[in-house]
Amino acid sequence: MKKFIKTTALLMATTLLLSACGNLQNSSLSSGGSDSGNNSVQTTNSSDSSTYDVLLSNGKYKTSPISGLTAADNTNQFNSRSFESGLTTLSKDQFSTNNYVFQEGQILSASTVNDWLARKSKKNSTGLNPASNGSKSPNKRNPMYFQQMLEQDYLQKQGGKYKLAGMSIGIAMNKVDYYQKKQYGSTYQTKISKAERKAQGEKIAAKVVKRLRQDKDVGANIPIVVGLYTVAPEDTLVGGNYFQYSVSKDKSLGSWKTLDYQSQMLPTVNNETAISSSDSDAFSNFKSHIQDYFPNLSGVTAQAHYDGKSLKSLDITINTQFDGLAQVTSFTQFVQDSASKYLPTGADLDISIQTVDNQQSFITRTGGKFSSHVFNAD
Amino acid sequence: MKKFIKTTALLMATTLLLSACGNLQNSSLSSGGSDSGNNSVQTTNSSDSSTYDVLLSNGKYKTSPISGLTAADNTNQFNSRSFESGLTTLSKDQFSTNNYVFQEGQILSASTVNDWLARKSKKNSTGLNPASNGSKSPNKRNPMYFQQMLEQDYLQKQGGKYKLAGMSIGIAMNKVDYYQKKQYGSTYQTKISKAERKAQGEKIAAKVVKRLRQDKDVGANIPIVVGLYTVAPEDTLVGGNYFQYSVSKDKSLGSWKTLDYQSQMLPTVNNETAISSSDSDAFSNFKSHIQDYFPNLSGVTAQAHYDGKSLKSLDITINTQFDGLAQVTSFTQFVQDSASKYLPTGADLDISIQTVDNQQSFITRTGGKFSSHVFNAD
């Protein structure tokens, strides 16, 4: 088991917490009920009805003890946030942001989940990865299918106390299992097909729900959203996506619903075919246009996020070699103009302009509205 | 002469390029006139009437050749942007953003300004720092008064061509001159009083204007704004400020106008007295409040910017040890609530929330309106 170490750029951005213009009278801590005699319970008030209020237990934000636990190595840093944000998106359909309060998962402990993520063995009867068959050959060994797990709790106030009223579970399945034949040795790969990820993921999900239902705080009936997620391989430069989900309302899983999310790096690499050639062309035109006027750019890349063939959002990173205020300000205006001219109109945009050292400025377009900000000491 | 190497955080922020909501039909490149037969001239269109359109010569952004030239060492990275943004602020009073187009300074060359920044000597008759008197003693030597220079050009269209119609010059004066007695040796300091900075700066400004008027592109009559700036010492954790300025309309300088800008780090360090104890107390309350609820914060600091005793803006940096999406989102909401509750209402705010590696989110308040953004790959 290794703690996932998040080393790098989480600079791509999507959530725009809407401006609370004129709404500041609500921007205070609300005092909730109390969940036991001497525990004070509060929530943070979200100024945006599309995000959850968050429960603060004993006045503190509580993290989930299983956050960051993983079964095998994977250095792709883009998985971590999409695994989390994707589960929140699935949850919003079941647990309305107006009626539920959010807390990071508090039911599952680190030791439980460490056991579940490990291989099944005599010593570890609860392991959800298959027992080793002794082989170290990429195509003969039993790979680690199950890479990571995430719990999110959704609470409601009942009789003055916040009670667990819904839960979401993310189950991350490997597309590539990276392993060493000996400690500190070379890294080998076992590839796992889509059909295997689906079959193994469904089995793991059923066991997880069955086990969770035995926990007295979870009980027999609260809705549990279970999402199956594909972990993106190390060389893809985009994060993974959820590929199906189910809502359990009793001991078993509900029916599975298929998701068709895809992500792709632009410009495409390794002769990959573009998911949409018109989006890919639009991005190339945008890129050449800004590179014509501002030649000192080290890179212009995007993560394109699709639902089926429909482009939902573009997260663009522009690396510059300049950080002078006038130039950054002028460049930011120019990029915004170019984005509105060249990039597909329907997609949300998040454009980060940065040097090696620092974020210099960014631009967002959400629901058709642009906004931009230059970081500027004065 | 050393190139100023900008190594670090320009994360404090103030300029909010206003949202161009509904205004996108204007967000295209405007084609300007042409300044000679085969040079095409364009400008970037600012979507915000409080910022300048920028001239692109031959379709390219042109940087100033003197940008970053300095006379002596100073590792305080906060000077660089405040030197630039302060001059732009002074310029806006003279050169309306509606009537002038901006270009980084193109008149002064690097070799000219390198000579001006050096000591006067037999070989360097144009040097504006005093000749060496041979002493290496901190209190007996002639220090380097003049540290850095900045040129900004303001153009207007005349007969279909953009012509230089105004200029701004920043003259950065040392408060502390850092020097070595021998190469790679220890660093010593000569302190320079406010009166000396003023007297020396005024002399240098007069010479600079006289020399500029001899340039045929500048000519005898265009307004030249000259600002005198105090370079903040290495240990202050805030940038410097302009302390006086003058507008020249002929060969000589206009009358000097005093500026009363001050910047201070909060919490105050080295037993420094707060410029305003009520602002300092408000910031302490804000800081303890958020540290109560989110204990894993590595630092909460602010740069407070004053005009006289009046707080103009607070640039706050919060370093966290967490980067999970749910926690960052919740923390960002909480910080915004706390800022509106505890911080002085009149000041603009810029709050950067970051881990060691990356910017996680930020919050701004401009003209009383909050807006926030969480960086969030998905």
Coordinates of N, CA, C and O in Angstrom, one line a residue, chain B residues 34-41 58 161:
Chain B
S34 N -1.3 51.8 -40.3 CA 0.0 51.2 -40.4 C 1.0 52.3 -40.3 O 0.8 53.4 -40.7
D35 N 2.1 52.0 -39.6 CA 3.0 53.0 -39.2 C 4.1 53.2 -40.3 O 4.9 54.1 -40.2
S36 N 4.2 52.3 -41.3 CA 5.0 52.5 -42.4 C 4.5 51.6 -43.5 O 3.6 50.8 -43.3
G37 N 5.1 51.7 -44.7 CA 4.6 51.0 -45.8 C 4.3 49.5 -45.6 O 3.1 49.1 -45.8
N38 N 5.2 48.8 -45.0 CA 5.0 47.4 -44.9 C 4.9 46.9 -43.4 O 4.9 45.7 -43.2
N39 N 4.8 47.8 -42.5 CA 4.6 47.3 -41.1 C 3.1 47.3 -40.8 O 2.5 48.4 -40.8
S40 N 2.6 46.2 -40.5 CA 1.2 46.2 -40.1 C 1.1 46.4 -38.6 O 1.9 45.9 -37.8
V41 N 0.2 47.3 -38.2 CA 0.0 47.6 -36.8 C -1.3 47.2 -36.3 O -2.3 47.5 -36.9
N58 N 4.1 45.0 -36.1 CA 4.3 43.8 -37.0 C 3.6 42.6 -36.5 O 4.2 41.5 -36.6
K161 N -1.6 56.8 -38.5 CA -0.4 56.1 -37.9 C -0.3 56.3 -36.4 O -0.7 57.4 -35.9

